Amino acid sequence: MLGSLISYSPSVNPKTENPDELIAIGVLASLQNFIRKCIVAVLSYGPMPKHIAFIMDGNRRYAKFRSIQEGSGHRMGFSALIASLLYCYEMGVKYITVYAFSIDNFKRDPTEVKSLMELMEEKINELLENRNVINKVNCKINFWGKLDMLSEPVRVAAEKLMASTAENTGLVFSVCMPYNSTSEIVNAVSKVCAERRDILQREDVDNVANNGVHSDISVADLDHHMYSAGCPDPDIVIRTSGETRLSNFLLWQTTFSHLQNPDPLWPEFSFKHLVWAILQYQRVHPYIEQSRNLAKKQL
């Protein structure tokens, strides 16, 4: 019952003409909004996460368990993603990052990969054409990963969406596709090395050798060249479907993240699950902060 009351919007039949039904729907929508605002207000008395990362696991299993087309699971997963973005915005969460497509996913059946690429292109173009959600949260959208591995229509659409939201100052939504953390770290190291080579070519080699200014690579150097540069590390990492693996996701950034593995498959993930995730984070927050501060002292 509670889940139906706090979901983002009631089911509305556009063909409904009965005034009593329309009134009832309006009342239910108002009640949902009121209950959500009350819950968010209570949560805000505790420490709130600035950044939540999601591993959206379980779309295929959702479709399989319900004997529906496999692609339907991913479509319902996209709906769950948009709802979660809006919930996070209401809660004041500034950064949202999702693991949408791993580089390893290219090893799947070519037909499935092609279908996923087409779905990505469709949903990105929907966001470009219908900007209601983007405008509502003043969303800046990033795509992290090896974009050159995407099909050209998907890559072009992703680049257009990034460019069109680059100046937005609200919620920062980062989509990891095609991505894995190993590739991100290698990319960062390569960029630091290329940067150092350029400096050596521009400056006097003897002076550089004597000063030792450019001889070492620091953690800060790598941080600067990660896809996530400019974003705080995730406070919470949520992997749905009960899986307990990070699957090569944000390994560099999650040292002090609270890892959670709720049982619902991604299309089933809802407001109540997000509330529970934040409550769990608030419970362990003092320990996480203590560990983070201790690590800073040891640097």
XYZ file of N, CA, C and O in Angstrom, residues 2-205:
816
model
N 1.881 1.294 0.897
C 2.754 2.454 0.967
C 3.465 2.682 -0.351
O 3.587 3.818 -0.814
N 3.907 1.576 -0.991
C 4.613 1.716 -2.256
C 3.760 2.397 -3.308
O 4.238 3.213 -4.087
N 2.483 2.074 -3.351
C 1.613 2.692 -4.353
C 1.356 4.157 -4.047
O 1.155 4.970 -4.945
N 1.376 4.515 -2.759
C 1.098 5.900 -2.385
C 2.268 6.826 -2.665
O 2.077 8.008 -2.954
N 3.506 6.301 -2.592
C 4.658 7.177 -2.727
C 5.338 7.042 -4.078
O 6.375 7.632 -4.310
N 4.777 6.254 -5.013
C 5.347 6.183 -6.349
C 5.211 7.536 -7.011
O 4.393 8.359 -6.616
N 6.028 7.758 -8.067
C 6.134 9.118 -8.564
C 4.842 9.676 -9.131
O 4.567 10.859 -9.020
N 4.023 8.835 -9.745
C 2.766 9.348 -10.271
C 1.756 8.230 -10.351
O 2.111 7.082 -10.589
N 0.479 8.534 -10.172
C -0.531 7.503 -10.264
C -0.755 7.095 -11.701
O -0.427 7.830 -12.626
N -1.322 5.893 -11.894
C -1.652 5.454 -13.242
C -2.845 6.258 -13.739
O -3.885 6.325 -13.083
N -2.665 6.886 -14.881
C -3.721 7.731 -15.422
C -4.121 7.209 -16.788
O -3.281 7.038 -17.665
N -5.380 6.936 -16.963
C -5.901 6.526 -18.250
C -6.317 7.779 -19.011
O -7.241 8.489 -18.603
N -5.621 8.119 -20.105
C -5.919 9.351 -20.824
C -7.339 9.393 -21.366
O -7.845 10.449 -21.709
N -7.992 8.229 -21.462
C -9.352 8.193 -21.992
C -10.398 8.387 -20.891
O -11.595 8.371 -21.167
N -9.937 8.547 -19.647
C -10.882 8.710 -18.545
C -11.681 9.997 -18.725
O -11.110 11.077 -18.870
N -12.990 9.892 -18.721
C -13.853 11.056 -18.874
C -14.739 11.263 -17.662
O -15.369 12.307 -17.517
N -14.797 10.286 -16.772
C -15.624 10.397 -15.585
C -15.030 11.441 -14.639
O -13.912 11.278 -14.147
N -15.759 12.529 -14.355
C -15.221 13.587 -13.475
C -14.821 13.069 -12.106
O -13.820 13.527 -11.540
N -15.579 12.107 -11.572
C -15.240 11.568 -10.255
C -13.905 10.847 -10.274
O -13.120 10.950 -9.328
N -13.646 10.126 -11.371
C -12.367 9.431 -11.489
C -11.215 10.429 -11.601
O -10.149 10.235 -11.007
N -11.418 11.501 -12.369
C -10.379 12.522 -12.516
C -10.083 13.194 -11.179
O -8.924 13.459 -10.836
N -11.121 13.457 -10.398
C -10.930 14.058 -9.075
C -10.153 13.105 -8.176
O -9.226 13.512 -7.466
N -10.541 11.824 -8.223
C -9.865 10.828 -7.389
C -8.384 10.724 -7.752
O -7.520 10.623 -6.871
N -8.101 10.768 -9.059
C -6.704 10.697 -9.511
C -5.921 11.912 -9.025
O -4.788 11.813 -8.558
N -6.550 13.087 -9.113
C -5.899 14.305 -8.653
C -5.619 14.274 -7.155
O -4.545 14.689 -6.699
N -6.585 13.788 -6.383
C -6.411 13.682 -4.938
C -5.279 12.711 -4.603
O -4.441 12.973 -3.731
N -5.255 11.557 -5.310
C -4.203 10.566 -5.074
C -2.827 11.141 -5.396
O -1.867 10.940 -4.650
N -2.730 11.910 -6.501
C -1.452 12.517 -6.875
C -0.992 13.499 -5.800
O 0.190 13.525 -5.433
N -1.915 14.295 -5.295
C -1.569 15.253 -4.238
C -1.125 14.536 -2.968
O -0.177 14.962 -2.298
N -1.810 13.437 -2.648
C -1.450 12.664 -1.466
C -0.066 12.053 -1.614
O 0.740 12.057 -0.670
N 0.235 11.544 -2.799
C 1.560 10.974 -3.068
C 2.647 12.027 -2.861
O 3.664 11.783 -2.200
N 2.438 13.204 -3.440
C 3.421 14.280 -3.319
C 3.619 14.681 -1.863
O 4.747 14.907 -1.412
N 2.528 14.765 -1.121
C 2.599 15.172 0.284
C 3.381 14.151 1.109
O 4.246 14.509 1.907
N 3.083 12.859 0.905
C 3.767 11.813 1.667
C 5.255 11.796 1.338
O 6.107 11.685 2.231
N 5.595 11.936 0.046
C 7.007 11.957 -0.346
C 7.743 13.126 0.299
O 8.848 12.987 0.803
N 7.105 14.296 0.279
C 7.747 15.478 0.859
C 7.960 15.301 2.363
O 8.991 15.723 2.914
N 7.002 14.679 3.033
C 7.149 14.428 4.471
C 8.319 13.484 4.738
O 9.126 13.711 5.652
N 8.415 12.411 3.929
C 9.502 11.443 4.117
C 10.854 12.096 3.846
O 11.817 11.908 4.599
N 10.921 12.900 2.778
C 12.175 13.585 2.445
C 12.561 14.560 3.559
O 13.734 14.672 3.924
N 11.570 15.246 4.113
C 11.850 16.193 5.202
C 12.433 15.475 6.418
O 13.366 15.973 7.061
N 11.897 14.296 6.732
C 12.422 13.518 7.861
C 13.842 13.052 7.558
O 14.741 13.146 8.415
N 14.060 12.545 6.347
C 15.403 12.080 5.972
C 16.435 13.196 6.071
O 17.585 12.963 6.452
N 16.038 14.408 5.724
C 16.982 15.517 5.644
C 17.553 15.911 6.998
O 18.516 16.676 7.073
N 16.976 15.396 8.090
C 17.552 15.663 9.404
C 18.864 14.899 9.615
O 19.648 15.235 10.502
N 19.080 13.865 8.808
C 20.330 13.120 8.887
C 21.252 13.515 7.748
O 20.898 14.317 6.881
N 22.480 12.983 7.723
C 23.413 13.283 6.627
C 22.883 12.726 5.309
O 22.531 11.553 5.227
N 22.820 13.576 4.300
C 22.308 13.161 2.996
C 23.462 12.955 2.016
O 24.427 13.719 2.022
N 23.371 11.947 1.194
C 24.436 11.708 0.202
C 24.440 12.796 -0.866
O 23.386 13.305 -1.250
N 25.624 13.149 -1.311
C 25.752 14.081 -2.432
C 25.758 13.338 -3.767
O 25.353 13.882 -4.783
N 26.229 12.091 -3.721
C 26.427 11.343 -4.969
C 25.997 9.888 -4.758
O 26.481 9.222 -3.836
N 25.081 9.416 -5.586
C 24.653 8.012 -5.564
C 24.949 7.397 -6.927
O 24.630 7.983 -7.972
N 25.572 6.224 -6.915
C 25.864 5.487 -8.147
C 25.032 4.213 -8.177
O 24.876 3.544 -7.149
N 24.496 3.905 -9.336
C 23.634 2.734 -9.498
C 24.236 1.763 -10.517
O 24.638 2.171 -11.615
N 24.274 0.494 -10.149
C 24.513 -0.577 -11.117
C 23.144 -1.177 -11.406
O 22.565 -1.881 -10.568
N 22.622 -0.883 -12.574
C 21.216 -1.199 -12.894
C 21.103 -2.651 -13.363
O 21.026 -2.935 -14.557
N 21.083 -3.552 -12.410
C 21.150 -4.979 -12.710
C 19.765 -5.616 -12.633
O 18.988 -5.322 -11.715
N 19.465 -6.496 -13.583
C 18.247 -7.287 -13.492
C 17.217 -7.041 -14.565
O 16.116 -7.603 -14.511
N 17.529 -6.229 -15.576
C 16.544 -5.952 -16.629
C 16.172 -7.214 -17.414
O 14.998 -7.477 -17.676
N 17.179 -7.999 -17.766
C 16.900 -9.221 -18.547
C 16.143 -10.241 -17.714
O 15.215 -10.893 -18.199
N 16.535 -10.392 -16.437
C 15.833 -11.341 -15.563
C 14.390 -10.907 -15.321
O 13.488 -11.738 -15.236
N 14.181 -9.604 -15.230
C 12.823 -9.085 -15.053
C 11.928 -9.518 -16.221
O 10.805 -9.989 -16.026
N 12.465 -9.378 -17.432
C 11.694 -9.783 -18.612
C 11.481 -11.298 -18.647
O 10.388 -11.788 -18.957
N 12.526 -12.043 -18.280
C 12.441 -13.505 -18.307
C 11.424 -14.022 -17.297
O 10.587 -14.889 -17.618
N 11.453 -13.481 -16.077
C 10.554 -13.950 -15.026
C 9.097 -13.652 -15.354
O 8.191 -14.344 -14.899
N 8.877 -12.618 -16.153
C 7.512 -12.234 -16.489
C 7.104 -12.668 -17.892
O 6.045 -12.304 -18.385
N 7.982 -13.428 -18.522
C 7.713 -13.975 -19.860
C 7.319 -12.883 -20.846
O 6.357 -13.008 -21.611
N 8.063 -11.781 -20.801
C 7.849 -10.709 -21.764
C 9.106 -10.564 -22.607
O 10.142 -11.159 -22.316
N 9.016 -9.795 -23.683
C 10.158 -9.618 -24.571
C 11.348 -9.084 -23.790
O 11.201 -8.219 -22.914
N 12.541 -9.575 -24.114
C 13.741 -9.192 -23.377
C 13.952 -7.685 -23.400
O 14.292 -7.071 -22.399
N 13.730 -7.049 -24.536
C 13.901 -5.597 -24.637
C 12.944 -4.828 -23.751
O 13.243 -3.690 -23.342
N 11.807 -5.440 -23.415
C 10.830 -4.764 -22.564
C 11.391 -4.529 -21.166
O 11.058 -3.538 -20.510
N 12.231 -5.443 -20.697
C 12.852 -5.267 -19.396
C 13.719 -4.021 -19.358
O 13.702 -3.267 -18.386
N 14.485 -3.782 -20.423
C 15.335 -2.599 -20.487
C 14.491 -1.329 -20.606
O 14.854 -0.289 -20.037
N 13.379 -1.402 -21.317
C 12.503 -0.229 -21.422
C 11.906 0.130 -20.068
O 11.825 1.311 -19.694
N 11.480 -0.874 -19.324
C 10.945 -0.621 -17.986
C 12.053 -0.147 -17.057
O 11.822 0.667 -16.155
N 13.270 -0.628 -17.299
C 14.411 -0.150 -16.534
C 14.674 1.328 -16.768
O 15.034 2.063 -15.844
N 14.465 1.784 -18.003
C 14.633 3.214 -18.301
C 13.600 4.046 -17.542
O 13.921 5.115 -17.010
N 12.379 3.541 -17.448
C 11.347 4.244 -16.683
C 11.733 4.333 -15.206
O 11.548 5.374 -14.556
N 12.294 3.234 -14.669
C 12.741 3.237 -13.280
C 13.882 4.234 -13.085
O 13.971 4.888 -12.035
N 14.732 4.381 -14.090
C 15.845 5.321 -14.011
C 15.342 6.760 -13.932
O 15.799 7.544 -13.096
N 14.396 7.115 -14.813
C 13.873 8.481 -14.812
C 13.194 8.788 -13.480
O 13.375 9.877 -12.901
N 12.422 7.827 -12.963
C 11.769 8.030 -11.665
C 12.810 8.232 -10.569
O 12.677 9.122 -9.716
N 13.886 7.428 -10.583
C 14.927 7.544 -9.556
C 15.633 8.895 -9.644
O 15.983 9.489 -8.615
N 15.845 9.392 -10.860
C 16.448 10.716 -11.025
C 15.595 11.789 -10.352
O 16.110 12.668 -9.643
N 14.291 11.708 -10.572
C 13.391 12.702 -9.997
C 13.328 12.585 -8.477
O 13.295 13.596 -7.766
N 13.325 11.354 -7.974
C 13.342 11.164 -6.522
C 14.615 11.767 -5.919
O 14.570 12.446 -4.885
N 15.753 11.480 -6.544
C 17.029 12.002 -6.038
C 17.045 13.525 -6.065
O 17.558 14.172 -5.145
N 16.487 14.093 -7.108
C 16.410 15.557 -7.200
C 15.586 16.117 -6.044
O 15.975 17.110 -5.418
N 14.453 15.476 -5.748
C 13.618 15.925 -4.632
C 14.373 15.841 -3.310
O 14.153 16.646 -2.403
N 15.258 14.859 -3.188
C 16.009 14.658 -1.946
C 17.243 15.541 -1.845
O 17.938 15.530 -0.831
N 17.545 16.269 -2.903
C 18.714 17.144 -2.879
C 20.017 16.461 -3.237
O 21.095 17.020 -2.996
N 19.944 15.258 -3.804
C 21.162 14.564 -4.260
C 21.639 15.251 -5.542
O 20.878 15.373 -6.503
N 22.869 15.696 -5.556
C 23.377 16.518 -6.658
C 23.919 15.687 -7.822
O 23.811 16.080 -8.984
N 24.531 14.532 -7.508
C 25.210 13.728 -8.536
C 24.625 12.320 -8.580
O 24.506 11.657 -7.553
N 24.288 11.883 -9.782
C 23.799 10.522 -10.023
C 24.647 9.914 -11.142
O 24.824 10.525 -12.202
N 25.169 8.723 -10.896
C 25.951 8.015 -11.917
C 25.380 6.619 -12.090
O 25.055 5.955 -11.103
N 25.238 6.184 -13.333
C 24.674 4.855 -13.587
C 25.596 4.071 -14.518
O 26.239 4.627 -15.406
N 25.648 2.763 -14.266
C 26.408 1.836 -15.111
C 25.431 1.301 -16.150
O 24.668 0.377 -15.890
N 25.448 1.887 -17.335
C 24.451 1.555 -18.349
C 24.897 0.440 -19.290
O 24.083 -0.383 -19.717
N 26.201 0.418 -19.613
C 26.670 -0.587 -20.577
C 28.161 -0.793 -20.379
O 28.963 0.137 -20.542
N 28.537 -2.011 -20.017
C 29.941 -2.345 -19.810
C 30.619 -2.653 -21.150
O 29.982 -3.130 -22.090
N 31.910 -2.392 -21.206
C 32.684 -2.791 -22.388
C 32.555 -4.300 -22.604
O 32.475 -4.777 -23.747
N 32.478 -5.045 -21.514
C 32.344 -6.500 -21.614
C 31.001 -6.919 -22.216
O 30.863 -8.055 -22.693
N 30.010 -6.034 -22.186
C 28.707 -6.368 -22.751
C 28.750 -6.569 -24.271
O 27.844 -7.179 -24.847
N 29.822 -6.070 -24.897
C 29.964 -6.285 -26.336
C 30.203 -7.762 -26.653
O 30.097 -8.175 -27.816
N 30.515 -8.563 -25.635
C 30.722 -9.997 -25.841
C 29.403 -10.759 -25.898
O 29.382 -11.948 -26.184
N 28.303 -10.082 -25.591
C 26.995 -10.739 -25.646
C 26.592 -11.027 -27.087
O 27.259 -10.618 -28.048
N 25.480 -11.701 -27.219
C 24.963 -12.024 -28.554
C 24.829 -10.746 -29.388
O 24.266 -9.750 -28.914
N 25.350 -10.733 -30.616
C 25.308 -9.524 -31.456
C 23.898 -8.957 -31.639
O 23.723 -7.735 -31.717
N 22.900 -9.850 -31.700
C 21.519 -9.371 -31.847
C 21.093 -8.562 -30.625
O 20.441 -7.520 -30.750
N 21.477 -9.031 -29.436
C 21.131 -8.316 -28.206
C 21.864 -6.978 -28.142
O 21.269 -5.956 -27.760
N 23.150 -6.976 -28.521
C 23.919 -5.735 -28.506
C 23.298 -4.717 -29.458
O 23.131 -3.533 -29.119
N 22.915 -5.172 -30.650
C 22.292 -4.280 -31.637
C 20.984 -3.706 -31.084
O 20.702 -2.502 -31.227
N 20.204 -4.552 -30.429
C 18.950 -4.106 -29.846
C 19.175 -3.062 -28.753
O 18.450 -2.057 -28.674
N 20.204 -3.271 -27.936
C 20.514 -2.315 -26.869
C 20.999 -0.987 -27.447
O 20.637 0.087 -26.937
N 21.789 -1.050 -28.504
C 22.247 0.182 -29.150
C 21.068 0.978 -29.703
O 20.997 2.204 -29.568
N 20.143 0.278 -30.312
C 18.960 0.950 -30.864
C 18.116 1.574 -29.755
O 17.590 2.686 -29.904
N 18.007 0.856 -28.627
C 17.252 1.386 -27.499
C 17.943 2.625 -26.920
O 17.284 3.622 -26.581
N 19.276 2.576 -26.805
C 20.025 3.735 -26.312
C 19.793 4.944 -27.209
O 19.532 6.062 -26.728
N 19.905 4.724 -28.517
C 19.705 5.822 -29.459
C 18.302 6.407 -29.314
O 18.110 7.632 -29.268
N 17.314 5.524 -29.205
C 15.920 5.963 -29.069
C 15.729 6.810 -27.809
O 15.116 7.888 -27.862
N 16.250 6.343 -26.677
C 16.029 7.045 -25.410
C 16.818 8.354 -25.336
O 16.334 9.343 -24.774
N 18.021 8.359 -25.901
C 18.796 9.609 -25.922
C 18.086 10.643 -26.785
O 17.971 11.819 -26.407
N 17.581 10.207 -27.933
C 16.860 11.138 -28.811
C 15.562 11.620 -28.159
O 15.153 12.778 -28.358
N 14.923 10.758 -27.368
C 13.733 11.189 -26.634
C 14.075 12.324 -25.671
O 13.329 13.299 -25.553
N 15.204 12.181 -24.993
C 15.624 13.234 -24.065
C 15.973 14.520 -24.808
O 15.754 15.624 -24.298
N 16.515 14.386 -26.020
C 16.833 15.566 -26.817
C 15.565 16.278 -27.289
O 15.506 17.515 -27.305
N 14.551 15.494 -27.663
C 13.340 16.072 -28.231
C 12.334 16.514 -27.168
O 11.667 17.548 -27.308
N 12.222 15.715 -26.113
C 11.283 16.038 -25.036
C 12.086 16.327 -23.775
O 12.515 15.422 -23.070
N 12.273 17.606 -23.496
C 13.215 18.010 -22.452
C 12.526 18.297 -21.115
O 13.088 19.003 -20.262
N 11.348 17.722 -20.905
C 10.617 17.989 -19.657
C 11.429 17.606 -18.427
O 11.548 18.386 -17.480
N 11.969 16.388 -18.435
C 12.735 15.915 -17.275
C 14.007 16.733 -17.118
O 14.356 17.168 -16.007
N 14.735 16.954 -18.223
C 15.984 17.713 -18.159
C 15.731 19.120 -17.624
O 16.456 19.620 -16.751
N 14.685 19.769 -18.127
C 14.382 21.134 -17.691
C 13.922 21.169 -16.236
O 14.228 22.116 -15.499
N 13.191 20.148 -15.823
C 12.668 20.111 -14.455
C 13.797 20.117 -13.429
O 13.712 20.788 -12.387
N 14.855 19.373 -13.704
C 15.960 19.265 -12.732
C 17.196 20.032 -13.195
O 18.239 19.944 -12.545
N 17.073 20.785 -14.309
C 18.194 21.561 -14.854
C 19.429 20.669 -14.979
O 20.534 21.006 -14.531
N 19.226 19.522 -15.610
C 20.181 18.416 -15.565
C 21.338 18.591 -16.565
O 21.123 18.901 -17.732
N 22.545 18.367 -16.069
C 23.722 18.260 -16.924
C 24.021 16.779 -17.117
O 24.149 16.043 -16.138
N 24.141 16.344 -18.363
C 24.327 14.921 -18.649
C 25.725 14.678 -19.219
O 26.156 15.346 -20.164
N 26.420 13.719 -18.607
C 27.731 13.284 -19.082
C 27.642 11.838 -19.556
O 26.844 11.058 -19.037
N 28.476 11.489 -20.509
C 28.662 10.091 -20.892
C 30.125 9.748 -20.655
O 31.020 10.375 -21.219
N 30.357 8.778 -19.774
C 31.712 8.357 -19.420
C 32.013 7.014 -20.073
O 31.244 6.059 -19.932
N 33.120 6.937 -20.760
C 33.509 5.665 -21.357
C 34.150 5.863 -22.717
O 34.463 6.987 -23.132
N 34.327 4.761 -23.427
C 34.963 4.780 -24.742
C 33.882 4.957 -25.804
O 33.401 3.990 -26.411
N 33.490 6.209 -26.012
C 32.370 6.491 -26.903
C 32.634 6.045 -28.336
O 31.685 5.806 -29.090
N 33.911 5.934 -28.689
C 34.225 5.509 -30.051
C 33.837 4.055 -30.303
O 33.784 3.608 -31.461
N 33.519 3.298 -29.249
C 33.095 1.908 -29.418
C 31.592 1.814 -29.718
O 31.109 0.753 -30.108
N 30.864 2.903 -29.510
C 29.429 2.903 -29.769
C 29.165 2.981 -31.265
O 29.998 3.460 -32.043
N 27.975 2.536 -31.668
C 27.578 2.739 -33.061
C 27.488 4.247 -33.307
O 27.213 5.032 -32.379
N 27.737 4.668 -34.528
C 27.808 6.103 -34.818
C 26.539 6.866 -34.435
O 26.628 7.949 -33.837
N 25.335 6.350 -34.734
C 24.131 7.104 -34.340
C 24.024 7.325 -32.836
O 23.613 8.397 -32.387
N 24.426 6.312 -32.043
C 24.374 6.447 -30.584
C 25.411 7.456 -30.115
O 25.128 8.323 -29.271
N 26.614 7.367 -30.664
C 27.682 8.290 -30.268
C 27.308 9.733 -30.599
O 27.471 10.636 -29.758
N 26.793 9.949 -31.786
C 26.410 11.310 -32.198
C 25.303 11.851 -31.303
O 25.340 13.003 -30.857
N 24.308 10.991 -31.011
C 23.208 11.420 -30.144
C 23.718 11.756 -28.745
O 23.309 12.752 -28.137
N 24.636 10.930 -28.226
C 25.194 11.166 -26.892
C 25.970 12.485 -26.854
O 25.849 13.269 -25.904
N 26.759 12.741 -27.884
C 27.535 13.983 -27.933
C 26.620 15.197 -28.029
O 26.882 16.245 -27.406
N 25.524 15.079 -28.773
C 24.557 16.182 -28.868
C 23.919 16.460 -27.515
O 23.740 17.617 -27.114
N 23.556 15.387 -26.807
C 22.909 15.552 -25.512
C 23.873 16.185 -24.507
O 23.473 17.061 -23.727
N 25.127 15.760 -24.513
C 26.113 16.374 -23.619
C 26.278 17.861 -23.934
O 26.306 18.698 -23.020
N 26.395 18.188 -25.210
C 26.596 19.582 -25.604
C 25.400 20.453 -25.228
O 25.562 21.589 -24.775
N 24.190 19.892 -25.390
C 22.984 20.691 -25.138
C 22.714 20.918 -23.660
O 21.936 21.800 -23.292
N 23.349 20.130 -22.782
C 23.123 20.279 -21.337
C 24.372 20.764 -20.602
O 24.363 20.851 -19.372
N 25.428 21.074 -21.337
C 26.725 21.377 -20.726
C 26.670 22.567 -19.774
O 27.419 22.624 -18.795
N 25.797 23.527 -20.037
C 25.733 24.739 -19.210
C 24.727 24.627 -18.072
O 24.587 25.570 -17.285
N 24.008 23.521 -17.974
C 23.033 23.352 -16.896
C 23.747 23.215 -15.556
O 24.841 22.652 -15.477
N 23.107 23.700 -14.510
C 23.771 23.779 -13.203
C 23.049 22.989 -12.116
O 23.380 23.115 -10.941
N 22.065 22.173 -12.506
C 21.327 21.392 -11.516
C 21.949 20.032 -11.308
O 23.172 19.887 -11.187
N 21.115 19.014 -11.260
C 21.574 17.642 -11.050
C 22.555 17.232 -12.144
O 22.339 17.525 -13.322
N 23.642 16.571 -11.741
C 24.648 16.089 -12.696
C 24.454 14.579 -12.866
O 24.655 13.806 -11.930
N 24.057 14.195 -14.064
C 23.720 12.803 -14.363
C 24.775 12.237 -15.306
O 24.923 12.698 -16.435
N 25.543 11.247 -14.824
C 26.623 10.664 -15.616
C 26.276 9.226 -15.986
O 25.968 8.413 -15.108
N 26.326 8.940 -17.268
C 25.979 7.627 -17.802
C 27.264 6.936 -18.250
O 27.963 7.431 -19.136
N 27.584 5.805 -17.635
C 28.802 5.068 -17.974
C 28.503 4.072 -19.085
O 27.862 3.047 -18.852
N 28.958 4.369 -20.307
C 28.714 3.479 -21.446
C 29.568 3.894 -22.647
O 29.607 5.077 -22.973
N 30.215 2.959 -23.308
C 30.638 1.664 -22.769
C 31.820 1.904 -21.837
O 32.757 2.620 -22.163
N 31.773 1.279 -20.695
C 32.674 1.647 -19.598
C 33.145 0.408 -18.845
O 32.407 -0.563 -18.707
N 34.354 0.460 -18.349
C 34.751 -0.307 -17.170
C 35.881 0.450 -16.499
O 36.536 1.312 -17.111
N 36.085 0.186 -15.226
C 37.036 0.963 -14.437
C 38.465 0.749 -14.890
O 39.286 1.676 -14.869
N 38.794 -0.463 -15.298
C 40.144 -0.740 -15.789
C 40.484 0.172 -16.959
O 41.564 0.777 -17.014
N 39.547 0.280 -17.896
C 39.754 1.143 -19.059
C 39.896 2.603 -18.649
O 40.732 3.339 -19.196
N 39.100 3.029 -17.667
C 39.178 4.420 -17.199
C 40.543 4.727 -16.599
O 41.134 5.782 -16.869
N 41.064 3.815 -15.784
C 42.361 4.030 -15.138
C 43.486 4.052 -16.182
O 44.374 4.908 -16.142
N 43.437 3.111 -17.122
C 44.451 3.077 -18.191
C 44.395 4.375 -18.997
O 45.442 4.963 -19.342
N 43.183 4.846 -19.287
C 43.019 6.095 -20.033
C 43.629 7.271 -19.273
O 44.310 8.126 -19.860
N 43.409 7.304 -17.946
C 43.957 8.391 -17.134
C 45.482 8.357 -17.117
O 46.146 9.399 -17.246
N 46.063 7.168 -16.945
C 47.525 7.029 -16.944
C 48.093 7.471 -18.294
O 49.101 8.197 -18.360
N 47.453 7.059 -19.378
C 47.918 7.431 -20.720
C 47.900 8.944 -20.910
O 48.835 9.520 -21.486
N 46.840 9.596 -20.402
C 46.756 11.053 -20.554
C 47.808 11.772 -19.725
O 48.394 12.763 -20.175
N 48.071 11.274 -18.507
C 49.120 11.885 -17.686
C 50.476 11.734 -18.370
O 51.266 12.685 -18.434
N 50.755 10.538 -18.903
C 52.036 10.305 -19.580
C 52.184 11.192 -20.809
O 53.259 11.767 -21.070
N 51.090 11.334 -21.579
C 51.127 12.197 -22.761
C 51.352 13.648 -22.357
O 52.104 14.383 -23.018
N 50.736 14.052 -21.263
C 50.898 15.415 -20.751
C 52.353 15.662 -20.360
O 52.931 16.707 -20.666
N 52.960 14.680 -19.677
C 54.359 14.818 -19.264
C 55.294 14.868 -20.477
O 56.278 15.608 -20.487
N 55.003 14.058 -21.490
C 55.842 14.086 -22.708
C 55.793 15.459 -23.358
O 56.817 15.989 -23.805
N 54.605 16.052 -23.397
C 54.463 17.383 -23.999
C 55.264 18.416 -23.218
O 55.910 19.296 -23.800
N 55.224 18.311 -21.878
C 55.971 19.249 -21.038
C 57.466 19.097 -21.274
O 58.200 20.088 -21.400
N 57.928 17.851 -21.347
C 59.357 17.598 -21.577
C 59.811 18.149 -22.913
O 60.942 18.630 -23.063
N 58.943 18.082 -23.902
C 59.291 18.590 -25.219
C 59.357 20.109 -25.239
O 60.124 20.699 -25.992
N 58.540 20.743 -24.379
C 58.505 22.209 -24.368
C 59.594 22.822 -23.486
O 60.026 23.939 -23.726
N 59.979 22.119 -22.461
C 60.929 22.679 -21.501
C 62.335 22.113 -21.697
O 62.536 21.103 -22.361
N 63.241 22.756 -21.063
C 64.630 22.301 -21.121
C 64.771 20.994 -20.350
O 64.472 20.935 -19.158
N 65.225 19.941 -20.990
C 65.293 18.616 -20.380
C 66.196 18.611 -19.151
O 65.881 17.992 -18.129
